[in-house]
PDB file of C-alpha atoms in Angstrom:
ATOM      1  CA  MET A   1       0.000   0.000   0.000  1.00 46.00           C
ATOM      2  CA  ASN A   2       1.528   3.332  -1.041  1.00 45.00           C
ATOM      3  CA  ILE A   3       1.602   6.408   1.194  1.00 40.00           C
ATOM      4  CA  ARG A   4      -1.107   8.292  -0.788  1.00 42.00           C
ATOM      5  CA  ILE A   5      -3.656   5.457  -0.436  1.00 39.00           C
ATOM      6  CA  HIS A   6      -2.786   5.068   3.225  1.00 44.00           C
ATOM      7  CA  LYS A   7      -3.492   8.781   3.899  1.00 39.00           C
ATOM      8  CA  ARG A   8      -6.858   8.511   2.164  1.00 43.00           C
ATOM      9  CA  ILE A   9      -7.861   5.516   4.317  1.00 40.00           C
ATOM     10  CA  VAL A  10      -6.782   7.310   7.484  1.00 40.00           C
ATOM     11  CA  GLY A  11      -8.778  10.401   6.447  1.00 44.00           C
ATOM     12  CA  VAL A  12     -11.938   8.373   5.914  1.00 38.00           C
ATOM     13  CA  ILE A  13     -11.561   6.706   9.298  1.00 38.00           C
ATOM     14  CA  VAL A  14     -11.111  10.106  10.988  1.00 37.00           C
ATOM     15  CA  LEU A  15     -14.300  11.435   9.356  1.00 36.00           C
ATOM     16  CA  ILE A  16     -16.273   8.364  10.450  1.00 37.00           C
ATOM     17  CA  LEU A  17     -15.020   8.659  14.030  1.00 39.00           C
ATOM     18  CA  ALA A  18     -15.863  12.377  14.119  1.00 39.00           C
ATOM     19  CA  ALA A  19     -19.404  11.687  12.935  1.00 38.00           C
ATOM     20  CA  VAL A  20     -19.920   8.971  15.546  1.00 36.00           C
ATOM     21  CA  ILE A  21     -18.560  11.145  18.348  1.00 35.00           C
ATOM     22  CA  GLY A  22     -20.702  14.093  17.200  1.00 38.00           C
ATOM     23  CA  LEU A  23     -23.803  11.919  17.163  1.00 34.00           C
ATOM     24  CA  GLY A  24     -23.072  10.779  20.691  1.00 37.00           C
ATOM     25  CA  ILE A  25     -22.684  14.364  21.881  1.00 30.00           C
ATOM     26  CA  CYS A  26     -25.985  15.345  20.250  1.00 32.00           C
ATOM     27  CA  CYS A  27     -27.755  12.463  21.952  1.00 31.00           C
ATOM     28  CA  LEU A  28     -26.417  13.603  25.311  1.00 31.00           C
ATOM     29  CA  ARG A  29     -27.691  17.173  24.887  1.00 32.00           C
ATOM     30  CA  PRO A  30     -30.924  18.055  26.761  1.00 33.00           C
ATOM     31  CA  PRO A  31     -34.044  18.321  24.595  1.00 33.00           C
ATOM     32  CA  VAL A  32     -34.988  21.719  23.211  1.00 31.00           C
ATOM     33  CA  GLN A  33     -37.262  23.598  25.587  1.00 32.00           C
ATOM     34  CA  SER A  34     -40.915  23.852  24.545  1.00 31.00           C
ATOM     35  CA  THR A  35     -42.177  27.300  23.569  1.00 33.00           C
ATOM     36  CA  ALA A  36     -45.355  26.742  25.607  1.00 40.00           C
ATOM     37  CA  VAL A  37     -45.909  29.288  28.378  1.00 43.00           C
ATOM     38  CA  ARG A  38     -44.940  27.998  31.822  1.00 48.00           C
ATOM     39  CA  PRO A  39     -47.249  28.614  34.785  1.00 49.00           C
ATOM     40  CA  ASP A  40     -45.040  31.481  36.011  1.00 58.00           C
ATOM     41  CA  GLU A  41     -44.868  33.130  32.608  1.00 78.00           C
ATOM     42  CA  GLY A  42     -47.495  35.267  30.994  1.00 91.00           C
ATOM     43  CA  ILE A  43     -48.349  38.177  28.799  1.00 96.00           C
ATOM     44  CA  GLU A  44     -48.978  41.881  29.282  1.00 97.00           C
ATOM     45  CA  VAL A  45     -52.574  42.960  28.705  1.00 98.00           C
ATOM     46  CA  PRO A  46     -53.576  46.642  28.886  1.00 98.00           C
ATOM     47  CA  ILE A  47     -57.260  47.298  29.657  1.00 98.00           C
ATOM     48  CA  LEU A  48     -58.940  50.519  28.544  1.00 98.00           C
ATOM     49  CA  MET A  49     -61.819  52.070  30.505  1.00 98.00           C
ATOM     50  CA  TYR A  50     -64.490  54.124  28.736  1.00 98.00           C
ATOM     51  CA  HIS A  51     -67.791  55.510  30.019  1.00 98.00           C
ATOM     52  CA  GLY A  52     -69.850  57.859  27.821  1.00 98.00           C
ATOM     53  CA  ILE A  53     -69.680  58.804  24.142  1.00 98.00           C
ATOM     54  CA  LEU A  54     -71.436  62.001  23.011  1.00 98.00           C
ATOM     55  CA  LYS A  55     -71.245  64.405  20.089  1.00 98.00           C
ATOM     56  CA  ASP A  56     -72.008  67.485  22.187  1.00 98.00           C
ATOM     57  CA  LYS A  57     -68.609  69.055  22.920  1.00 97.00           C
ATOM     58  CA  LYS A  58     -69.968  70.787  26.027  1.00 97.00           C
ATOM     59  CA  LEU A  59     -70.641  67.405  27.598  1.00 98.00           C
ATOM     60  CA  GLN A  60     -67.282  65.864  26.753  1.00 98.00           C
ATOM     61  CA  GLY A  61     -64.590  65.607  29.401  1.00 97.00           C
ATOM     62  CA  LYS A  62     -62.864  63.163  31.737  1.00 97.00           C
ATOM     63  CA  TYR A  63     -65.542  60.489  31.391  1.00 98.00           C
ATOM     64  CA  VAL A  64     -67.117  61.367  28.045  1.00 98.00           C
ATOM     65  CA  ILE A  65     -65.400  61.322  24.667  1.00 98.00           C
ATOM     66  CA  SER A  66     -66.594  61.982  21.121  1.00 98.00           C
ATOM     67  CA  PRO A  67     -67.608  59.240  18.674  1.00 98.00           C
ATOM     68  CA  ASP A  68     -64.849  60.436  16.343  1.00 98.00           C
ATOM     69  CA  LEU A  69     -62.232  59.995  19.049  1.00 98.00           C
ATOM     70  CA  PHE A  70     -63.462  56.501  19.848  1.00 98.00           C
ATOM     71  CA  GLU A  71     -63.271  55.605  16.169  1.00 98.00           C
ATOM     72  CA  SER A  72     -59.738  57.023  16.093  1.00 98.00           C
ATOM     73  CA  ASP A  73     -58.820  54.739  19.009  1.00 98.00           C
ATOM     74  CA  LEU A  74     -60.208  51.675  17.228  1.00 98.00           C
ATOM     75  CA  LYS A  75     -58.373  52.587  14.035  1.00 98.00           C
ATOM     76  CA  TYR A  76     -55.115  53.097  15.954  1.00 98.00           C
ATOM     77  CA  LEU A  77     -55.370  49.673  17.580  1.00 98.00           C
ATOM     78  CA  LYS A  78     -56.178  47.952  14.309  1.00 98.00           C
ATOM     79  CA  ASP A  79     -53.400  49.741  12.403  1.00 98.00           C
ATOM     80  CA  HIS A  80     -50.860  48.810  15.088  1.00 98.00           C
ATOM     81  CA  GLY A  81     -51.734  45.128  15.214  1.00 98.00           C
ATOM     82  CA  TYR A  82     -53.616  44.982  18.522  1.00 98.00           C
ATOM     83  CA  ASN A  83     -56.337  42.381  19.029  1.00 98.00           C
ATOM     84  CA  THR A  84     -59.283  43.139  21.292  1.00 98.00           C
ATOM     85  CA  ILE A  85     -60.303  40.439  23.760  1.00 98.00           C
ATOM     86  CA  VAL A  86     -62.916  39.992  26.511  1.00 98.00           C
ATOM     87  CA  MET A  87     -62.803  38.618  30.039  1.00 98.00           C
ATOM     88  CA  GLN A  88     -63.630  35.071  28.995  1.00 98.00           C
ATOM     89  CA  ASP A  89     -60.464  35.059  26.892  1.00 98.00           C
ATOM     90  CA  LEU A  90     -58.391  35.863  29.981  1.00 98.00           C
ATOM     91  CA  ILE A  91     -60.187  33.267  32.067  1.00 98.00           C
ATOM     92  CA  ASP A  92     -59.623  30.652  29.371  1.00 98.00           C
ATOM     93  CA  TYR A  93     -55.945  31.625  29.178  1.00 98.00           C
ATOM     94  CA  THR A  94     -55.401  30.950  32.888  1.00 97.00           C
ATOM     95  CA  HIS A  95     -56.821  27.469  32.283  1.00 96.00           C
ATOM     96  CA  GLY A  96     -54.476  26.644  29.415  1.00 95.00           C
ATOM     97  CA  GLY A  97     -56.018  28.541  26.509  1.00 96.00           C
ATOM     98  CA  SER A  98     -54.253  30.949  24.195  1.00 96.00           C
ATOM     99  CA  LEU A  99     -54.355  34.678  23.553  1.00 97.00           C
ATOM    100  CA  PRO A 100     -53.794  36.497  20.258  1.00 97.00           C
ATOM    101  CA  GLU A 101     -50.696  38.595  19.651  1.00 97.00           C
ATOM    102  CA  LYS A 102     -50.805  42.047  21.249  1.00 98.00           C
ATOM    103  CA  PRO A 103     -54.028  41.514  23.210  1.00 98.00           C
ATOM    104  CA  ILE A 104     -55.867  44.540  24.581  1.00 98.00           C
ATOM    105  CA  MET A 105     -59.269  44.986  26.225  1.00 98.00           C
ATOM    106  CA  ILE A 106     -61.885  47.706  25.781  1.00 99.00           C
ATOM    107  CA  THR A 107     -64.329  48.142  28.673  1.00 98.00           C
ATOM    108  CA  PHE A 108     -67.386  50.393  29.027  1.00 98.00           C
ATOM    109  CA  ASP A 109     -68.816  51.015  32.488  1.00 98.00           C
ATOM    110  CA  ASP A 110     -72.355  51.951  33.582  1.00 98.00           C
ATOM    111  CA  GLY A 111     -74.295  50.793  30.510  1.00 98.00           C
ATOM    112  CA  TYR A 112     -75.204  54.071  28.844  1.00 98.00           C
ATOM    113  CA  TYR A 113     -77.470  54.132  25.818  1.00 98.00           C
ATOM    114  CA  ASN A 114     -74.860  56.208  23.996  1.00 98.00           C
ATOM    115  CA  ASN A 115     -72.546  53.173  24.118  1.00 98.00           C
ATOM    116  CA  TYR A 116     -75.127  51.291  22.083  1.00 98.00           C
ATOM    117  CA  LEU A 117     -75.799  54.297  19.840  1.00 98.00           C
ATOM    118  CA  TYR A 118     -72.208  55.258  18.992  1.00 98.00           C
ATOM    119  CA  ALA A 119     -69.719  52.649  20.218  1.00 98.00           C
ATOM    120  CA  PHE A 120     -71.499  49.479  19.144  1.00 98.00           C
ATOM    121  CA  PRO A 121     -71.705  50.318  15.392  1.00 98.00           C
ATOM    122  CA  LEU A 122     -68.019  51.257  15.407  1.00 98.00           C
ATOM    123  CA  LEU A 123     -67.078  48.013  17.148  1.00 98.00           C
ATOM    124  CA  LYS A 124     -68.794  46.082  14.364  1.00 98.00           C
ATOM    125  CA  GLN A 125     -67.162  48.240  11.702  1.00 98.00           C
ATOM    126  CA  TYR A 126     -63.662  47.661  13.081  1.00 98.00           C
ATOM    127  CA  GLU A 127     -64.385  44.086  14.203  1.00 98.00           C
ATOM    128  CA  SER A 128     -63.451  44.912  17.774  1.00 98.00           C
ATOM    129  CA  LYS A 129     -64.788  43.580  21.074  1.00 98.00           C
ATOM    130  CA  MET A 130     -65.738  45.239  24.330  1.00 98.00           C
ATOM    131  CA  VAL A 131     -66.709  44.348  27.890  1.00 98.00           C
ATOM    132  CA  PHE A 132     -69.966  46.113  28.788  1.00 98.00           C
ATOM    133  CA  SER A 133     -70.801  46.501  32.494  1.00 98.00           C
ATOM    134  CA  PRO A 134     -74.308  47.904  32.991  1.00 98.00           C
ATOM    135  CA  ILE A 135     -75.846  48.952  36.292  1.00 98.00           C
ATOM    136  CA  GLY A 136     -78.668  46.449  36.739  1.00 98.00           C
ATOM    137  CA  ARG A 137     -81.163  48.902  38.196  1.00 98.00           C
ATOM    138  CA  TYR A 138     -80.929  51.236  35.208  1.00 98.00           C
ATOM    139  CA  ALA A 139     -81.106  48.478  32.617  1.00 98.00           C
ATOM    140  CA  ASP A 140     -84.388  47.472  34.262  1.00 98.00           C
ATOM    141  CA  GLN A 141     -85.619  51.052  34.549  1.00 98.00           C
ATOM    142  CA  TYR A 142     -85.008  51.944  30.916  1.00 98.00           C
ATOM    143  CA  SER A 143     -86.514  48.671  29.755  1.00 98.00           C
ATOM    144  CA  GLU A 144     -89.733  49.505  31.592  1.00 97.00           C
ATOM    145  CA  HIS A 145     -89.669  53.161  30.523  1.00 97.00           C
ATOM    146  CA  PRO A 146     -87.731  53.395  27.235  1.00 94.00           C
ATOM    147  CA  ASP A 147     -85.795  56.595  26.592  1.00 96.00           C
ATOM    148  CA  THR A 148     -83.249  57.282  23.887  1.00 96.00           C
ATOM    149  CA  ARG A 149     -81.753  60.580  24.969  1.00 97.00           C
ATOM    150  CA  ALA A 150     -78.054  60.033  24.456  1.00 98.00           C
ATOM    151  CA  SER A 151     -76.984  62.386  27.226  1.00 97.00           C
ATOM    152  CA  TYR A 152     -78.333  60.322  30.115  1.00 97.00           C
ATOM    153  CA  ALA A 153     -80.390  57.248  29.091  1.00 98.00           C
ATOM    154  CA  HIS A 154     -79.169  53.713  29.705  1.00 98.00           C
ATOM    155  CA  ALA A 155     -79.304  50.746  27.347  1.00 98.00           C
ATOM    156  CA  ASN A 156     -82.292  48.472  27.852  1.00 98.00           C
ATOM    157  CA  TRP A 157     -82.251  44.679  27.770  1.00 98.00           C
ATOM    158  CA  ASP A 158     -83.265  44.491  24.101  1.00 98.00           C
ATOM    159  CA  MET A 159     -80.256  46.617  23.165  1.00 98.00           C
ATOM    160  CA  ILE A 160     -77.966  44.642  25.439  1.00 98.00           C
ATOM    161  CA  ASN A 161     -79.110  41.354  23.905  1.00 98.00           C
ATOM    162  CA  GLU A 162     -78.573  42.731  20.412  1.00 98.00           C
ATOM    163  CA  MET A 163     -74.999  43.601  21.342  1.00 98.00           C
ATOM    164  CA  ILE A 164     -74.379  40.194  22.897  1.00 98.00           C
ATOM    165  CA  ARG A 165     -75.732  38.377  19.838  1.00 98.00           C
ATOM    166  CA  SER A 166     -73.310  40.275  17.606  1.00 98.00           C
ATOM    167  CA  GLY A 167     -70.373  38.449  19.179  1.00 98.00           C
ATOM    168  CA  TYR A 168     -68.569  41.736  19.831  1.00 98.00           C
ATOM    169  CA  VAL A 169     -69.909  42.459  23.324  1.00 98.00           C
ATOM    170  CA  GLU A 170     -69.531  40.605  26.614  1.00 98.00           C
ATOM    171  CA  VAL A 171     -71.620  41.679  29.634  1.00 98.00           C
ATOM    172  CA  GLN A 172     -70.299  41.755  33.202  1.00 98.00           C
ATOM    173  CA  ASN A 173     -71.649  42.679  36.649  1.00 98.00           C
ATOM    174  CA  HIS A 174     -71.415  46.311  37.839  1.00 98.00           C
ATOM    175  CA  SER A 175     -73.817  45.846  40.789  1.00 98.00           C
ATOM    176  CA  TYR A 176     -77.574  46.214  40.748  1.00 97.00           C
ATOM    177  CA  ASN A 177     -77.913  49.368  42.827  1.00 97.00           C
ATOM    178  CA  MET A 178     -74.538  50.141  44.429  1.00 96.00           C
ATOM    179  CA  HIS A 179     -73.328  52.630  41.847  1.00 94.00           C
ATOM    180  CA  ALA A 180     -73.618  55.632  44.141  1.00 88.00           C
ATOM    181  CA  ASN A 181     -71.187  57.720  46.151  1.00 82.00           C
ATOM    182  CA  THR A 182     -72.929  59.076  49.229  1.00 80.00           C
ATOM    183  CA  LYS A 183     -72.194  59.710  52.885  1.00 76.00           C
ATOM    184  CA  GLU A 184     -73.676  56.302  53.554  1.00 83.00           C
ATOM    185  CA  ARG A 185     -71.548  54.255  51.178  1.00 91.00           C
ATOM    186  CA  ASN A 186     -68.986  54.658  48.394  1.00 90.00           C
ATOM    187  CA  GLY A 187     -69.991  52.225  45.676  1.00 93.00           C
ATOM    188  CA  ALA A 188     -69.730  48.625  46.823  1.00 93.00           C
ATOM    189  CA  LYS A 189     -67.280  49.475  49.583  1.00 95.00           C
ATOM    190  CA  LYS A 190     -67.800  48.566  53.245  1.00 96.00           C
ATOM    191  CA  LYS A 191     -69.052  51.457  55.357  1.00 94.00           C
ATOM    192  CA  LYS A 192     -66.973  52.697  58.253  1.00 92.00           C
ATOM    193  CA  GLY A 193     -67.988  50.849  61.386  1.00 94.00           C
ATOM    194  CA  GLU A 194     -70.118  48.338  59.487  1.00 96.00           C
ATOM    195  CA  SER A 195     -69.747  44.750  60.629  1.00 97.00           C
ATOM    196  CA  ILE A 196     -68.350  42.224  58.179  1.00 97.00           C
ATOM    197  CA  GLU A 197     -71.511  40.138  58.529  1.00 97.00           C
ATOM    198  CA  THR A 198     -73.763  43.083  57.632  1.00 97.00           C
ATOM    199  CA  TYR A 199     -71.518  44.136  54.762  1.00 97.00           C
ATOM    200  CA  LYS A 200     -71.380  40.609  53.384  1.00 98.00           C
ATOM    201  CA  LYS A 201     -75.170  40.416  53.298  1.00 98.00           C
ATOM    202  CA  VAL A 202     -75.538  43.842  51.643  1.00 97.00           C
ATOM    203  CA  LEU A 203     -72.943  43.114  48.970  1.00 98.00           C
ATOM    204  CA  THR A 204     -74.115  39.561  48.351  1.00 98.00           C
ATOM    205  CA  ASP A 205     -77.779  40.550  48.059  1.00 98.00           C
ATOM    206  CA  ASP A 206     -77.120  43.366  45.607  1.00 98.00           C
ATOM    207  CA  VAL A 207     -74.611  41.561  43.406  1.00 98.00           C
ATOM    208  CA  THR A 208     -76.708  38.395  43.365  1.00 98.00           C
ATOM    209  CA  LEU A 209     -79.708  40.433  42.237  1.00 98.00           C
ATOM    210  CA  ALA A 210     -77.600  41.830  39.391  1.00 98.00           C
ATOM    211  CA  GLN A 211     -76.402  38.328  38.480  1.00 98.00           C
ATOM    212  CA  ASN A 212     -79.917  36.931  38.421  1.00 98.00           C
ATOM    213  CA  THR A 213     -81.284  39.886  36.482  1.00 98.00           C
ATOM    214  CA  ILE A 214     -78.600  39.645  33.793  1.00 98.00           C
ATOM    215  CA  LYS A 215     -79.049  35.897  33.488  1.00 98.00           C
ATOM    216  CA  GLN A 216     -82.831  36.241  33.343  1.00 98.00           C
ATOM    217  CA  HIS A 217     -82.702  38.743  30.497  1.00 98.00           C
ATOM    218  CA  THR A 218     -79.708  37.470  28.531  1.00 98.00           C
ATOM    219  CA  GLY A 219     -79.081  33.846  29.484  1.00 98.00           C
ATOM    220  CA  TRP A 220     -75.503  34.771  30.389  1.00 97.00           C
ATOM    221  CA  THR A 221     -74.016  34.556  33.889  1.00 98.00           C
ATOM    222  CA  PRO A 222     -71.290  37.193  34.417  1.00 98.00           C
ATOM    223  CA  THR A 223     -67.888  35.938  35.482  1.00 98.00           C
ATOM    224  CA  THR A 224     -66.411  39.292  36.473  1.00 98.00           C
ATOM    225  CA  PHE A 225     -67.340  41.992  38.969  1.00 98.00           C
ATOM    226  CA  THR A 226     -66.599  45.558  37.893  1.00 98.00           C
ATOM    227  CA  TYR A 227     -66.168  47.654  41.038  1.00 97.00           C
ATOM    228  CA  PRO A 228     -68.277  50.856  40.948  1.00 96.00           C
ATOM    229  CA  PHE A 229     -65.848  53.814  41.122  1.00 92.00           C
ATOM    230  CA  GLY A 230     -63.088  51.291  41.762  1.00 93.00           C
ATOM    231  CA  ALA A 231     -64.046  51.452  45.464  1.00 90.00           C
ATOM    232  CA  ILE A 232     -62.717  48.272  47.087  1.00 93.00           C
ATOM    233  CA  SER A 233     -62.774  46.843  50.596  1.00 93.00           C
ATOM    234  CA  ASP A 234     -60.266  44.248  51.742  1.00 93.00           C
ATOM    235  CA  VAL A 235     -63.049  41.830  52.649  1.00 96.00           C
ATOM    236  CA  SER A 236     -64.972  42.208  49.381  1.00 97.00           C
ATOM    237  CA  LEU A 237     -62.708  39.927  47.352  1.00 97.00           C
ATOM    238  CA  ASP A 238     -63.336  36.863  49.511  1.00 97.00           C
ATOM    239  CA  ILE A 239     -67.076  37.523  49.308  1.00 98.00           C
ATOM    240  CA  LEU A 240     -66.988  37.826  45.503  1.00 98.00           C
ATOM    241  CA  LYS A 241     -64.866  34.682  45.199  1.00 98.00           C
ATOM    242  CA  GLU A 242     -67.346  32.820  47.363  1.00 98.00           C
ATOM    243  CA  MET A 243     -70.068  33.954  44.969  1.00 98.00           C
ATOM    244  CA  GLY A 244     -68.174  32.392  42.074  1.00 98.00           C
ATOM    245  CA  PHE A 245     -66.624  35.410  40.373  1.00 98.00           C
ATOM    246  CA  GLU A 246     -63.427  34.551  38.532  1.00 98.00           C
ATOM    247  CA  ALA A 247     -62.139  38.100  38.074  1.00 98.00           C
ATOM    248  CA  THR A 248     -62.583  41.715  39.174  1.00 98.00           C
ATOM    249  CA  LEU A 249     -61.967  45.010  37.372  1.00 98.00           C
ATOM    250  CA  THR A 250     -60.640  48.075  39.199  1.00 97.00           C
ATOM    251  CA  CYS A 251     -59.784  51.630  38.153  1.00 96.00           C
ATOM    252  CA  ALA A 252     -56.035  51.725  38.851  1.00 95.00           C
ATOM    253  CA  SER A 253     -54.117  53.136  35.876  1.00 96.00           C
ATOM    254  CA  LYS A 254     -51.660  50.301  35.297  1.00 95.00           C
ATOM    255  CA  SER A 255     -51.182  47.502  32.813  1.00 96.00           C
ATOM    256  CA  ASN A 256     -51.673  43.834  33.735  1.00 98.00           C
ATOM    257  CA  TYR A 257     -49.400  40.819  33.573  1.00 97.00           C
ATOM    258  CA  ILE A 258     -51.582  37.780  32.969  1.00 98.00           C
ATOM    259  CA  THR A 259     -50.150  34.390  33.905  1.00 97.00           C
ATOM    260  CA  ARG A 260     -51.564  30.870  34.028  1.00 96.00           C
ATOM    261  CA  ASP A 261     -52.485  31.464  37.668  1.00 97.00           C
ATOM    262  CA  PRO A 262     -56.249  32.265  37.891  1.00 98.00           C
ATOM    263  CA  GLU A 263     -55.539  34.442  40.939  1.00 98.00           C
ATOM    264  CA  CYS A 264     -53.948  37.058  38.672  1.00 98.00           C
ATOM    265  CA  LEU A 265     -57.412  38.008  37.360  1.00 98.00           C
ATOM    266  CA  TYR A 266     -58.504  39.575  40.642  1.00 98.00           C
ATOM    267  CA  GLY A 267     -57.875  43.324  40.807  1.00 98.00           C
ATOM    268  CA  LEU A 268     -57.226  43.954  37.116  1.00 98.00           C
ATOM    269  CA  ASN A 269     -56.125  47.509  36.356  1.00 98.00           C
ATOM    270  CA  ARG A 270     -57.578  49.788  33.683  1.00 98.00           C
ATOM    271  CA  PHE A 271     -56.513  52.989  31.941  1.00 98.00           C
ATOM    272  CA  LEU A 272     -59.202  55.681  31.957  1.00 98.00           C
ATOM    273  CA  ARG A 273     -59.807  57.153  28.489  1.00 98.00           C
ATOM    274  CA  PRO A 274     -60.513  60.907  28.819  1.00 97.00           C
ATOM    275  CA  ASN A 275     -61.401  63.388  26.112  1.00 97.00           C
ATOM    276  CA  GLY A 276     -58.986  66.039  24.851  1.00 95.00           C
ATOM    277  CA  ILE A 277     -56.004  63.854  23.973  1.00 97.00           C
ATOM    278  CA  SER A 278     -55.289  62.271  20.596  1.00 98.00           C
ATOM    279  CA  SER A 279     -55.222  58.516  20.109  1.00 98.00           C
ATOM    280  CA  GLU A 280     -51.508  58.690  19.290  1.00 98.00           C
ATOM    281  CA  GLN A 281     -50.652  60.496  22.527  1.00 98.00           C
ATOM    282  CA  TYR A 282     -53.013  58.436  24.681  1.00 98.00           C
ATOM    283  CA  PHE A 283     -51.625  55.116  23.497  1.00 98.00           C
ATOM    284  CA  ALA A 284     -48.043  56.388  23.585  1.00 97.00           C
ATOM    285  CA  ASN A 285     -48.584  57.193  27.265  1.00 95.00           C
ATOM    286  CA  ILE A 286     -50.017  53.801  28.234  1.00 96.00           C
ATOM    287  CA  LEU A 287     -48.425  51.421  25.743  1.00 93.00           C
ATOM    288  CA  GLY A 288     -44.964  52.985  25.618  1.00 78.00           C
TER     289      GLY A 288
END
């Protein structure tokens, strides 16, 4: 055997040995980590808080914006790749479900007729969803005595059902008759000096009435309690959990980090949407 042939044989053997050794090393490496979200991981979800929508500029302010501004907000979110979700999406996520890329939530408190008049058609136009939290007492009142004055009327049950059937609106509990701020009580908050037993009965009776009323008129049982005015008592959460609520909405101006832990859905923060600031500036302030 000449030297040239010998070198070729040696070279082939070296290549074979290298391949075998490399295969062995690969087999010893740990498997690639799954991209699935672990229980301690999650996703940031901003929640927006709206109230009234009116065309009259004299009535616009901290809690009332124009229809044009709301449309501008929807267009901004769509153009920037955000996907609107509802509370059930978050609940499903904590139980192993998925969320779309760049999730964001639109909420409307109090159940005004102007939400149905101005916001609802725009939601359908931009294929966006919202969480609608009516005050049970007023939904009943305006169903019995219909009124369509945009400045103060509330949506009735026919309107609410129409919105639910569209697939763009989810209804949640905002109390039946605790949306008041008086010397006696601030929203659904415990009064000073009130016993826990008395407070539990007051809160349970009112919220249960709202639950039953919503279910009676819509067939849907709310999963989330939206605190009136964001007024919270330390003992209220345990009471609401005992009643079966899986989430609560507050008024703190912060974003939310949603994990697979269902407990993260209690005390969700929301960014108030006032009038007088462009969509670009508003979202730059809260989304960074």
